[in-house]
Coordinates of C-alpha atoms and ligand atoms in Angstrom, one line a residue:
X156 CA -78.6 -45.7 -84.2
X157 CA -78.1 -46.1 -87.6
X158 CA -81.0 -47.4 -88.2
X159 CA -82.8 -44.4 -87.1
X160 CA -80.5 -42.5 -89.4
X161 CA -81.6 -44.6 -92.5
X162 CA -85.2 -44.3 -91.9
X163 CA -84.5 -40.8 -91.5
X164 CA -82.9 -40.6 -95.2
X165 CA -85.4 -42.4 -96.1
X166 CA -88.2 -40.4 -95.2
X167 CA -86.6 -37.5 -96.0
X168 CA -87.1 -38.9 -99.3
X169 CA -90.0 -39.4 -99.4
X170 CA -91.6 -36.6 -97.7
X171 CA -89.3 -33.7 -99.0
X172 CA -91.5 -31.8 -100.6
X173 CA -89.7 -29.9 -103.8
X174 CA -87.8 -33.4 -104.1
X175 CA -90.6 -34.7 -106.4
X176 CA -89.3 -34.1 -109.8
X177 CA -85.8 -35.7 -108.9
X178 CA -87.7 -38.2 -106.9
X179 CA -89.3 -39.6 -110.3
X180 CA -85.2 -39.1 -111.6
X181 CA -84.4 -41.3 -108.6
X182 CA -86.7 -43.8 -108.6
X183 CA -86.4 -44.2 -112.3
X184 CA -82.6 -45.0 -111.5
X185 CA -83.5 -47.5 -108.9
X186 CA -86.0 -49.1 -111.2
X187 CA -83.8 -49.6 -113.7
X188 CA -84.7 -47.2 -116.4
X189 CA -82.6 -44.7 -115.9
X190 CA -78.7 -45.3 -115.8
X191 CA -76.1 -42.4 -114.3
X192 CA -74.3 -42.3 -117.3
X193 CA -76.4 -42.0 -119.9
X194 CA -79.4 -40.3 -118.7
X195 CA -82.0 -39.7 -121.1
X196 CA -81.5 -36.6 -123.3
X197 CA -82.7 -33.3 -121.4
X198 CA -83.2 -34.4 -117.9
X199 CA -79.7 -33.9 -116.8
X200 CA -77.7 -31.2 -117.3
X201 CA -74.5 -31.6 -119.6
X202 CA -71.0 -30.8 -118.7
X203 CA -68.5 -29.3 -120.9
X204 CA -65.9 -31.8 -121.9
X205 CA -61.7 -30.9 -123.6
X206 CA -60.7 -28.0 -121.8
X207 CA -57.8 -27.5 -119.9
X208 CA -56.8 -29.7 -116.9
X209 CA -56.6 -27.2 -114.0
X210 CA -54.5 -27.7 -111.3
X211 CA -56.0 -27.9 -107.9
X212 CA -55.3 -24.5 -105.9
X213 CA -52.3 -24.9 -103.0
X214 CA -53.0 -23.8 -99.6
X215 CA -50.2 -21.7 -99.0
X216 CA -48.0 -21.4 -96.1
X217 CA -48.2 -18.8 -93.5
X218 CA -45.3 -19.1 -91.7
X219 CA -42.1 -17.9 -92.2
X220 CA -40.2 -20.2 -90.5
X221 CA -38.4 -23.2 -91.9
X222 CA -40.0 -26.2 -91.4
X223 CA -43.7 -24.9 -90.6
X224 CA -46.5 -25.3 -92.3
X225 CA -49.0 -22.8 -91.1
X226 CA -52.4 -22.1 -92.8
X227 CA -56.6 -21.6 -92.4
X228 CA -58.9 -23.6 -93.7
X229 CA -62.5 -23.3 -93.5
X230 CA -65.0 -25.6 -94.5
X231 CA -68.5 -23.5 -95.7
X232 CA -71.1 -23.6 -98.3
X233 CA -70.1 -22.5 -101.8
X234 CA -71.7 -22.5 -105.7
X235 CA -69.6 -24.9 -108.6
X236 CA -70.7 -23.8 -112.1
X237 CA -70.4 -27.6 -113.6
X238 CA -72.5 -27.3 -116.3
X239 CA -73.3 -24.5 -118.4
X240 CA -76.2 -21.6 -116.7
X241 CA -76.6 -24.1 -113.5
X242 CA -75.3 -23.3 -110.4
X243 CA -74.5 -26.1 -108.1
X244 CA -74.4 -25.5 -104.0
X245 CA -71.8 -27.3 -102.6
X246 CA -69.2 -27.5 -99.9
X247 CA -65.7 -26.5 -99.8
X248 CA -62.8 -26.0 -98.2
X249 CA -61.7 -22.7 -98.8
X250 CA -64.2 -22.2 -101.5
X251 CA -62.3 -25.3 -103.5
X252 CA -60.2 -28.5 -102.8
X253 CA -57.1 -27.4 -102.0
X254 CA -54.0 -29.3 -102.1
X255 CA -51.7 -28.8 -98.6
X256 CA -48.1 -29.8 -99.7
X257 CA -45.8 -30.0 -97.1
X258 CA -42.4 -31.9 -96.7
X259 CA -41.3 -34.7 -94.3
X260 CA -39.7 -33.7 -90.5
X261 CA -42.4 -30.6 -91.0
X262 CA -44.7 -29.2 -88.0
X263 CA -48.3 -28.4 -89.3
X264 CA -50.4 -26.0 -88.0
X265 CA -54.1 -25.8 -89.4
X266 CA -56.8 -23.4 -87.8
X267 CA -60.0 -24.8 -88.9
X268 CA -63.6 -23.0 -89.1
X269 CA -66.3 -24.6 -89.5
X270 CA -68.7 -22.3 -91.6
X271 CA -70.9 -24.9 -92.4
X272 CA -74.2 -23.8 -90.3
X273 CA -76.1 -26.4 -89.2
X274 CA -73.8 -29.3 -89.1
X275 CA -71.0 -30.4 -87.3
X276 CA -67.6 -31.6 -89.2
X277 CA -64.3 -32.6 -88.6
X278 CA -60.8 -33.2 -90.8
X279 CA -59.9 -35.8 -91.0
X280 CA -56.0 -36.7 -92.3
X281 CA -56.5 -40.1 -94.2
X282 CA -53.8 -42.0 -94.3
X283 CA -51.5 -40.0 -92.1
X284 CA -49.9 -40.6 -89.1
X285 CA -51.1 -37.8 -86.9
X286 CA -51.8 -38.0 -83.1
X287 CA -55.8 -39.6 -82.7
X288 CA -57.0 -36.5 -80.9
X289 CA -55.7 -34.7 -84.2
X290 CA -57.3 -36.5 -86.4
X291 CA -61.1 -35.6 -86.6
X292 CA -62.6 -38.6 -84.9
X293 CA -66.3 -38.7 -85.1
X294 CA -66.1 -38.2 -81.0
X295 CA -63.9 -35.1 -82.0
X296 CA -66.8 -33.1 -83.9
X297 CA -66.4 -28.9 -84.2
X298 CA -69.8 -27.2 -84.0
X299 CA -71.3 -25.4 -86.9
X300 CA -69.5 -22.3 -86.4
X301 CA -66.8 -23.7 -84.4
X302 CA -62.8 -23.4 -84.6
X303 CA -60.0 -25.6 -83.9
X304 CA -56.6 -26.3 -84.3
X305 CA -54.9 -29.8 -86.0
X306 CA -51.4 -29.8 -85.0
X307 CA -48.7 -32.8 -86.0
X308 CA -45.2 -33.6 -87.3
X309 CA -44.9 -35.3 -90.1
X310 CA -42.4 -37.8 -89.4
X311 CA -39.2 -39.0 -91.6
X312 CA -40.0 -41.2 -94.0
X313 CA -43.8 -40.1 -94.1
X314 CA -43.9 -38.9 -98.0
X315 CA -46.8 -39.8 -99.8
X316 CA -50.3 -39.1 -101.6
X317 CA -52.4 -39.1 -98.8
X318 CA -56.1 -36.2 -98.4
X319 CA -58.2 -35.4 -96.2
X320 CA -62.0 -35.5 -95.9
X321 CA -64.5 -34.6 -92.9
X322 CA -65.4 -37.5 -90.2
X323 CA -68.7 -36.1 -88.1
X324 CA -70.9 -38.7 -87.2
X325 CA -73.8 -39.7 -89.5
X326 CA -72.9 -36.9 -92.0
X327 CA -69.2 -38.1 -93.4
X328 CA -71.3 -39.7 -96.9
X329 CA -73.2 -36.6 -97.3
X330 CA -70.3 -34.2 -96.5
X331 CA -67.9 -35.8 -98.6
X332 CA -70.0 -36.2 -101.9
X333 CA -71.0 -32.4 -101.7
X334 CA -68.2 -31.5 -101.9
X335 CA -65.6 -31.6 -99.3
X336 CA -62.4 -33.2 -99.5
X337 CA -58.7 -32.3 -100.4
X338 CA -55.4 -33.3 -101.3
X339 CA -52.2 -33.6 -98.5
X340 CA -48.5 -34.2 -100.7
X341 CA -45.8 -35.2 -98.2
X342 CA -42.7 -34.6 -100.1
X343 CA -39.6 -36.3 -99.3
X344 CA -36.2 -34.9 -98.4
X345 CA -34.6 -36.8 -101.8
X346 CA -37.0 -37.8 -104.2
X347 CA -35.9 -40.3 -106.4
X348 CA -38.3 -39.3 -109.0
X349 CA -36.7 -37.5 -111.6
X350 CA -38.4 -33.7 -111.3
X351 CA -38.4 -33.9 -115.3
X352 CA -41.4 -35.6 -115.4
X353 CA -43.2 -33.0 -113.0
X354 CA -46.0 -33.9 -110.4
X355 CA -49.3 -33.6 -111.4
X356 CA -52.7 -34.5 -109.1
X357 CA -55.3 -36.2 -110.2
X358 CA -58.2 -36.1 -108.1
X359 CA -61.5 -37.9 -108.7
X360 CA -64.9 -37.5 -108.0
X361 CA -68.1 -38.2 -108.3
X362 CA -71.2 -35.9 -109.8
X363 CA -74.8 -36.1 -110.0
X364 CA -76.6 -33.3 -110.7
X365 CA -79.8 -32.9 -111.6
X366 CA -81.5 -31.1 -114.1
X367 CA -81.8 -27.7 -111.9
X368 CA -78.3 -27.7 -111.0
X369 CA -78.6 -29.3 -107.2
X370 CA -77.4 -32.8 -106.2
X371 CA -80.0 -34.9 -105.4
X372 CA -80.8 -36.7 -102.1
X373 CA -79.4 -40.1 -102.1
X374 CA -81.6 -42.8 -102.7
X375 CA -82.2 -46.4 -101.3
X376 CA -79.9 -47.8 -103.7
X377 CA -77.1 -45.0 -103.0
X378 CA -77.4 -46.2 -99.5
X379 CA -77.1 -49.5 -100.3
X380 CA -74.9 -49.5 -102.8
X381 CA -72.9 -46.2 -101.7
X382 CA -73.9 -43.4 -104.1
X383 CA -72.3 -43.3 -108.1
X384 CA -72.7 -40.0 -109.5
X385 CA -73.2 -39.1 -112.9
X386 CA -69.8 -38.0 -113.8
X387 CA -66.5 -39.1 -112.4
X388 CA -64.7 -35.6 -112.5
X389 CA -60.8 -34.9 -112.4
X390 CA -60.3 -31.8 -110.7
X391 CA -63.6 -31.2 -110.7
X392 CA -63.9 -31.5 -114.3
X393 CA -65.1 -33.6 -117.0
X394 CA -62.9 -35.6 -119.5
X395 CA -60.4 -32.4 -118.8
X396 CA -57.5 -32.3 -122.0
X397 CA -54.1 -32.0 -120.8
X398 CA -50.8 -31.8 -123.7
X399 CA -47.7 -33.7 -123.6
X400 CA -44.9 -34.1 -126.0
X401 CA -44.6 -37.4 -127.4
X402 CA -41.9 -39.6 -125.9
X403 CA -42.6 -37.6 -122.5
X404 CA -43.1 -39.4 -118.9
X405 CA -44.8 -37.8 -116.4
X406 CA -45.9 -38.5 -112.9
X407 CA -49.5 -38.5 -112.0
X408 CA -50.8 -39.2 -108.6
X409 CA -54.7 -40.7 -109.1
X410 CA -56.8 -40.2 -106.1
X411 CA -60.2 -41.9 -105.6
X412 CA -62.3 -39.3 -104.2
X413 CA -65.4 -40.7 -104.5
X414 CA -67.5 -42.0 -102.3
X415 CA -68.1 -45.1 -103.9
X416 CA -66.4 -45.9 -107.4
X417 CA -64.8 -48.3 -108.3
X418 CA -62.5 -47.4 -111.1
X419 CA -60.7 -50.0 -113.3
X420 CA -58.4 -48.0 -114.9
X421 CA -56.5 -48.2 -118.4
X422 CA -54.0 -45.7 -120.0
X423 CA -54.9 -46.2 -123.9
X424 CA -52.0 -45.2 -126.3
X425 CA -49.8 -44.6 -123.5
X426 CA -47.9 -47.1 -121.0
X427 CA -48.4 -47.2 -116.9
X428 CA -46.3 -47.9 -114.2
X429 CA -46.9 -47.7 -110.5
X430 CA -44.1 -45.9 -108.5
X431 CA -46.2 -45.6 -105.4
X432 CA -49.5 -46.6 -103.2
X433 CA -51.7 -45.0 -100.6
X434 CA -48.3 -45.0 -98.5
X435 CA -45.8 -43.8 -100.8
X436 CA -42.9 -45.2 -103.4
X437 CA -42.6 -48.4 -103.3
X438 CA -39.7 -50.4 -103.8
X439 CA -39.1 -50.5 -107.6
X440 CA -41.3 -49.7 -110.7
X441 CA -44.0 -52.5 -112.0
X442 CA -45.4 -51.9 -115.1
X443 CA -48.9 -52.7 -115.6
X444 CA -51.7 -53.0 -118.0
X445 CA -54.8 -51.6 -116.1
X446 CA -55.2 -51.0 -112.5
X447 CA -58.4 -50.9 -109.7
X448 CA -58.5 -48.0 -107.8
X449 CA -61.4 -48.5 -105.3
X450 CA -62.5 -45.3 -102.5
X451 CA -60.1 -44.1 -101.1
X452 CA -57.1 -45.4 -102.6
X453 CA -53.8 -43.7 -104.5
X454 CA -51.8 -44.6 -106.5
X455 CA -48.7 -43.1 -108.1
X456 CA -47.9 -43.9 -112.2
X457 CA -45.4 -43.2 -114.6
X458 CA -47.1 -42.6 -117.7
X459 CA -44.9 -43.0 -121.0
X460 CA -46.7 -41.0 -123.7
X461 CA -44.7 -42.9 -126.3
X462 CA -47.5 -42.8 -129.2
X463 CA -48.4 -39.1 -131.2
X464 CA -52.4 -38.6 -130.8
X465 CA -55.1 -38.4 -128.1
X466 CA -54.0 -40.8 -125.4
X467 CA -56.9 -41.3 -123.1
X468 CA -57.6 -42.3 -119.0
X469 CA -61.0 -44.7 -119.8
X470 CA -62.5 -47.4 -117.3
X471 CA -63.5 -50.9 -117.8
X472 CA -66.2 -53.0 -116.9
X473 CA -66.2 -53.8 -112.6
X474 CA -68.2 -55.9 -111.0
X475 CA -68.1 -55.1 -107.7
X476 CA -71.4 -56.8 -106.7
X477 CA -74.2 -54.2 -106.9
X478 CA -77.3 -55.0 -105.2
X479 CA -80.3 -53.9 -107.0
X480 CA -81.4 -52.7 -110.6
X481 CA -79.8 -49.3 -111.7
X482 CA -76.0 -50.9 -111.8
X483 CA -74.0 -47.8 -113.7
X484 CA -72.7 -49.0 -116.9
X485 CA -69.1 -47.8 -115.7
X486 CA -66.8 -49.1 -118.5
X487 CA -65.9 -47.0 -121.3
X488 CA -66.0 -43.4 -119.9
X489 CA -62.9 -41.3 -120.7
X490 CA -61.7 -39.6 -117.5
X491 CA -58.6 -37.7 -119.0
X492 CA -57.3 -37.0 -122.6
X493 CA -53.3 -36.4 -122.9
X494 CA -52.9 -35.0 -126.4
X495 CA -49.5 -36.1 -127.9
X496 CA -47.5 -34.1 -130.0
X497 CA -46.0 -35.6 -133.2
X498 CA -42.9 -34.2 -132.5
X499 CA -40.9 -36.1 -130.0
X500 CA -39.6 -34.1 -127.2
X501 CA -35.8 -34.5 -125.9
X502 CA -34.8 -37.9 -124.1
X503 CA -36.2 -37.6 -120.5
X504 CA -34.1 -39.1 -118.3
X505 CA -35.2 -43.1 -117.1
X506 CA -37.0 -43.6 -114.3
X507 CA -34.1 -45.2 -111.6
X508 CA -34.7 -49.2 -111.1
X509 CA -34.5 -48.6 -107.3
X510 CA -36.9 -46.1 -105.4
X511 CA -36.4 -46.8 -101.5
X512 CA -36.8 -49.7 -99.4
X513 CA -39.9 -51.1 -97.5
X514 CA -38.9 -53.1 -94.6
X515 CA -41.3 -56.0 -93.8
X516 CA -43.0 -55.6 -90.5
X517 CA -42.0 -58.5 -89.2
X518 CA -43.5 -61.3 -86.9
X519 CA -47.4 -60.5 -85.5
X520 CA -48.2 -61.2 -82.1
X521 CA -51.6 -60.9 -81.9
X522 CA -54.3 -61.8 -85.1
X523 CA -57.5 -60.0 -85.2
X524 CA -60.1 -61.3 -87.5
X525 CA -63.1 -58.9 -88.8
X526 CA -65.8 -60.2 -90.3
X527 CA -67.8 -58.0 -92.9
X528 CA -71.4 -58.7 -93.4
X529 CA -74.2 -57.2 -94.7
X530 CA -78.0 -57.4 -94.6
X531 CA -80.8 -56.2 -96.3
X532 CA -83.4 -56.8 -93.7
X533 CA -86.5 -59.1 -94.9
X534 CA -85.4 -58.8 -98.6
X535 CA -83.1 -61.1 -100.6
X536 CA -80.3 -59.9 -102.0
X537 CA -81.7 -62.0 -105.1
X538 CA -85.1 -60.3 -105.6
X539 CA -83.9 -56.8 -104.8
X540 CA -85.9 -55.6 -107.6
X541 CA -87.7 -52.1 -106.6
X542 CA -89.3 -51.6 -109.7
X543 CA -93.1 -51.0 -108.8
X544 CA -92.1 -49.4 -106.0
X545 CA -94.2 -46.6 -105.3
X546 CA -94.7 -43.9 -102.3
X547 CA -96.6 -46.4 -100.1
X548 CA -93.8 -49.1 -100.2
X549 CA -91.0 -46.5 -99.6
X550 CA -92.5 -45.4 -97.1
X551 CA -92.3 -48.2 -95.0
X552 CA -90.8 -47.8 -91.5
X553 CA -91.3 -51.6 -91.3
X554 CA -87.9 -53.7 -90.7
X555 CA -88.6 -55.4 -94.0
X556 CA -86.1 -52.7 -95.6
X557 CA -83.8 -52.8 -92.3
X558 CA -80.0 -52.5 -94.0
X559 CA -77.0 -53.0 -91.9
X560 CA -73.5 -53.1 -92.8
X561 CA -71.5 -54.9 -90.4
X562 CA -68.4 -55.9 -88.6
X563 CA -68.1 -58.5 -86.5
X564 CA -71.8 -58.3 -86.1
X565 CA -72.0 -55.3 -84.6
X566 CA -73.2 -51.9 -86.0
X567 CA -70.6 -48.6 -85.4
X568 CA -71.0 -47.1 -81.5
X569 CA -69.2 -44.1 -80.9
X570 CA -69.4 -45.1 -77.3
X571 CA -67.7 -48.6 -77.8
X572 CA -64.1 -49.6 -77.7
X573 CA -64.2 -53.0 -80.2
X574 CA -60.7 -53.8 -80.0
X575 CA -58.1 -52.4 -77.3
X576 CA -54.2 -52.6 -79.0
X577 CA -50.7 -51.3 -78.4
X578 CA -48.5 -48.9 -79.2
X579 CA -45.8 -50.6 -81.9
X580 CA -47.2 -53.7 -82.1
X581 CA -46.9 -55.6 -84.9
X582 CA -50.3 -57.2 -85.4
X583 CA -51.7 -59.8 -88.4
X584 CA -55.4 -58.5 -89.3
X585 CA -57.6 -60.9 -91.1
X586 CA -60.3 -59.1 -92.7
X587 CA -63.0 -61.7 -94.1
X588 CA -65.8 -59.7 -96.8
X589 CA -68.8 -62.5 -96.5
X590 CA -71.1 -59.6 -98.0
X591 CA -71.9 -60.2 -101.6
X592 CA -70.4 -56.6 -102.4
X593 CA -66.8 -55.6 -102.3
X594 CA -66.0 -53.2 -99.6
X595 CA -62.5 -51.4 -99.6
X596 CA -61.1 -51.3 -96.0
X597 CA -59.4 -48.6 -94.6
X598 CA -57.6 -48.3 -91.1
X599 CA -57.0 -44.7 -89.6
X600 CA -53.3 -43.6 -88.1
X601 CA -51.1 -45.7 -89.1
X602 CA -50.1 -47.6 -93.0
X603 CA -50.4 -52.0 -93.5
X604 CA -48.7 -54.4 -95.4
X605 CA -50.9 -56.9 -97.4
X606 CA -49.8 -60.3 -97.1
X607 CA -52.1 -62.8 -98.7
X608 CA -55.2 -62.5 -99.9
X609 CA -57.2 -65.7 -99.9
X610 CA -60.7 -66.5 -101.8
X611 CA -62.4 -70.0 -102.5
X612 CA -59.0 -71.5 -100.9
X613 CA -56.6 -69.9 -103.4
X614 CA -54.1 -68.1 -101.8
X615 CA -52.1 -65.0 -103.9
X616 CA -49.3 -63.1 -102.3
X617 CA -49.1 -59.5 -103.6
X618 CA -46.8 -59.2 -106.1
X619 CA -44.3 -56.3 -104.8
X620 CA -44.4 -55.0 -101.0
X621 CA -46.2 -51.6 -100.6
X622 CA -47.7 -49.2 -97.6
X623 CA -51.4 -49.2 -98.2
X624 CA -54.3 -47.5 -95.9
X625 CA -57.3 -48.8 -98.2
X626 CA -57.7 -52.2 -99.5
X627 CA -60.7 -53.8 -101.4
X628 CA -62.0 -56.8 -99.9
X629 CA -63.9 -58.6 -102.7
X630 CA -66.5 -60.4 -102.0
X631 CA -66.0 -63.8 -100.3
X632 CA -62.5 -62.5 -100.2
X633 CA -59.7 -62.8 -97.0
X634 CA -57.3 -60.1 -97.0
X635 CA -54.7 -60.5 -93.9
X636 CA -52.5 -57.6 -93.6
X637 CA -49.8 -56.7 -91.0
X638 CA -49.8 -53.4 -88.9
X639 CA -48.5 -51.6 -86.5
X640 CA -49.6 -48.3 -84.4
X641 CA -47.0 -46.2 -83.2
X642 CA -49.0 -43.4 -81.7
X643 CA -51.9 -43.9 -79.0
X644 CA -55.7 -43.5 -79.0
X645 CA -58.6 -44.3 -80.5
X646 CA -58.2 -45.2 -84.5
X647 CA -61.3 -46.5 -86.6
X648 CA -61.6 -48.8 -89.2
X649 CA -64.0 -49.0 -91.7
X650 CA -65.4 -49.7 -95.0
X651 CA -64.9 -46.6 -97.3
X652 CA -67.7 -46.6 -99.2
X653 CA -69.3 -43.7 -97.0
X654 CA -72.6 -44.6 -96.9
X655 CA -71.7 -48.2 -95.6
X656 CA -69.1 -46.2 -92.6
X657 CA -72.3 -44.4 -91.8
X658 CA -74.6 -47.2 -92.4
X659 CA -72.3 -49.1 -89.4
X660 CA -69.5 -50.9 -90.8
X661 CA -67.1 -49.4 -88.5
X662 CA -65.2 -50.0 -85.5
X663 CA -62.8 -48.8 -83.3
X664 CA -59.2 -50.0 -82.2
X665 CA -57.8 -48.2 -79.1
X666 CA -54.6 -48.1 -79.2
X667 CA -52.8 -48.1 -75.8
X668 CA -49.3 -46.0 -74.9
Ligands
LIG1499 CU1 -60.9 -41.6 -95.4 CU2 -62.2 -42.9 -91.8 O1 -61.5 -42.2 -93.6
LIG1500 CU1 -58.9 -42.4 -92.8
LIG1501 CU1 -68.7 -51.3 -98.0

């Protein structure tokens, strides 16, 4: 099945016919002489960089009663003006990516329309802990045109920085990078954040555009590699300027949104410290110098603006095992700029030493293992040079360029059942990446614990305990993790670099009462 899917891409690509232009854009990528970041002068459109960091627009509540959160959402085509005189079509939720905040012990009621007219979707609530019939399965799909309701509780001790993103079958890559995708806050009853340092979101994502204004078909190497934009946008803009007063802290929560970054992070003039994951606060504060925040994944900082002067969000170098010429140069783009007065505001007050606790999950009793593989058909990962390659050699419907992206051997089948579990049992997953690529796992319903993470026989223990729904498995890398369902039904797991979910590295886990 998803092989047929990829040949379909692929000769999508090749036969579509007012693709040519950006065809010679994408194979020029592929062949190395292009690069996403620097494309040459002309050929891509530029987008304005400095102006104001927007906040992302809430979803407001409908209801009037305490403790409900009631609201529409409809998923339809829409136009982005991203760079000056070109108009992009995307896809939105409610003709943006809205941010749903809602607080812990609250009922949620969300009618959903799908507008988008000729392809299914679903929503689906990453990270959360909503019943599986709620939460947008691929088996779940609602028809172009279609309407549905998602209905859960968000339980006690739920608060954290999780989104939401469609799931249909075969078109989750697709979906996601044009567009669709937004922001679910779970607020706790006390938060032990001081409110002083506000609450902004930071979402990320990833644009190419080409020089008309569309985004481009993806490409062999997107599929391969999942697909890097151009421009990795906050809030849907680029390098967007926000001010602070110096000696300020505020609270950021940094969401990868893309389908396939991964974003080594460093605050420059100004100091980070994690607060919370993919699950919420963790225990106590860590201080750190830089931090990897692969698809999918959250994180909450405390950023100490402590220095007058631009401070700036920029990436560093990765290497995350790309296959292929056309490897983004990803290190030294400026994501945000926090301008620093020279006056010093007054004292904020600290941030407390203790957050919450996290108890450990305990003792398993069962292991899974999963095994991640991947394989480029009749090619070598080695000589995966495509330079030279023309129409003819694209073209191929051979099983020479047969890619498959793994677990436990076995491609994703909606019709399968890979692994059959129970409700609140603790079990120890051992998930071994023998790819040559990184590939950040992710496990629907319910949050893990990392344990250890083993590779070349060293073993490294994390170093403070945090709820986590995405983890990068580096290459050659064993990541065991402890989990625990505690509602029934079918849950995937998968890699969340989309094109490798819908490329087959995906399973299922169902999960019995
Ligand atoms: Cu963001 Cu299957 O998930
Ligand atoms: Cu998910
Ligand atoms: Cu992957």
């Amino acid at each position: 099945m998803h092989r047929r899917t990829f040949l379909a891409s692929l000769t999508g690509l090749v036969v579509a016919g007012p693709a040519t232009a950006q065809m010679n854009h994408d194979m020029g990528s592929m062949g190395g002489h292009g690069n996403h970041n620097m494309p040459a002068a002309g050929t891509n459109p530029v987008l304005p960089e400095g102006q104001p960091l927007k906040e992302l627009p809430r979803l407001s509540n409908r209801s009037a009663v305490p403790g409900v959160f009631k609201a529409k959402l409809a998923a339809e085509p829409g136009v982005v003006r991203y760079a000056e005189g070109l108009d992009t079509p995307v896809l939105l939720y409610n003709g943006t990516n809205p941010v749903i905040e809602a607080s812990e012990g609250d009922t949620v009621e969300i009618s959903f329309k799908n507008g988008i007219l000729d392809e299914a979707t679903t929503i689906h609530w990453h990270g959360m802990p909503v019943p599986a019939d709620q939460d947008g399965n691929p088996t779940d799909p609602v028809a172009p045109g279609g309407e549905r309701i998602y209905a859960f509780e968000l339980p006690e001790g739920s608060a954290a920085s999780y989104w939401f993103h469609p799931h249909p079958h075969g078109l989750t890559a697709e979906q996601v990078y044009r567009g669709l995708a937004g922001i679910f806050v779970v607020k706790p009853k006390d938060d032990p954040i001081p409110p002083e340092y506000g609450d902004t979101i930071l979402m990320l994502t990833d644009l190419r555009i080409a020089a008309d204004g569309t985004m481009p078909e993806s490409t062999m190497s997107d599929l391969m590699n999942g697909r890097v934009g151009d421009h990795v946008l906050v809030n849907g803009q680029k390098n967007p300027a926000m001010a602070v007063g110096l000696g300020e802290k505020r609270r950021l929560r940094l969401y990868n949104a893309t389908n396939a970054r991964f974003l080594l992070l460093k605050f420059e003039n100004a100091s980070m410290t994690v607060v919370g994951t993919d699950g919420g606060l963790i225990e106590a504060p860590v201080a750190i110098d830089e931090l990897l925040l692969t698809p999918a994944e959250r994180v909450e900082l405390i950023v100490s603006f402590d220095k007058p002067g631009a401070a700036t969000l920029t990436t560093l170098g990765y290497e995350r095992g790309w296959m292929g010429p056309g490897k983004p140069n990803e290190a030294g783009m400026i994501l945000l700029t926090a301008n620093v007065s020279e006056e010093a505001v007054a004292a904020m007050p600290p941030l407390p030493a203790k957050l919450r606790s996290i108890e450990p999950l305990g003792s398993p009793i069962v292991t899974r293992r999963f095994v991640l593989t991947e394989s480029m058909g009749g090619m070598d990962h080695g000589d995966m040079s495509m330079q030279g390659m023309d129409h003819s050699s694209m073209s191929m419907s051979s099983d020479s360029m047969e890619m498959k992206f793994l677990i436990n051997g076995a491609s994703f089948d909606m019709n399968r059942i890979d692994e059959v579990s129970k409700v609140g049992q603790v079990e120890l997953w051992e998930v071994v990446n023998e790819a040559d690529m990184d590939h950040p796992f992710h496990v629907h319903g319910t949050q893990f614990q990392i344990v250890e993470r083993e590779k070349d026989g060293k073993v490294i223990t994390p170093p403070y305990r945090a709820w986590k729904d995405t983890v990068n498995i580096v290459a050659g890398e064993t990541v065991r993790i402890l989990l625990r369902q505690d509602l029934p039904g079918p849950r995937m797991y998968h890699c969340h670099i989309l094109e490798h979910e819908q490329l087959g590295m995906m399973g299922t886990v169902d999960v019995q009462a």
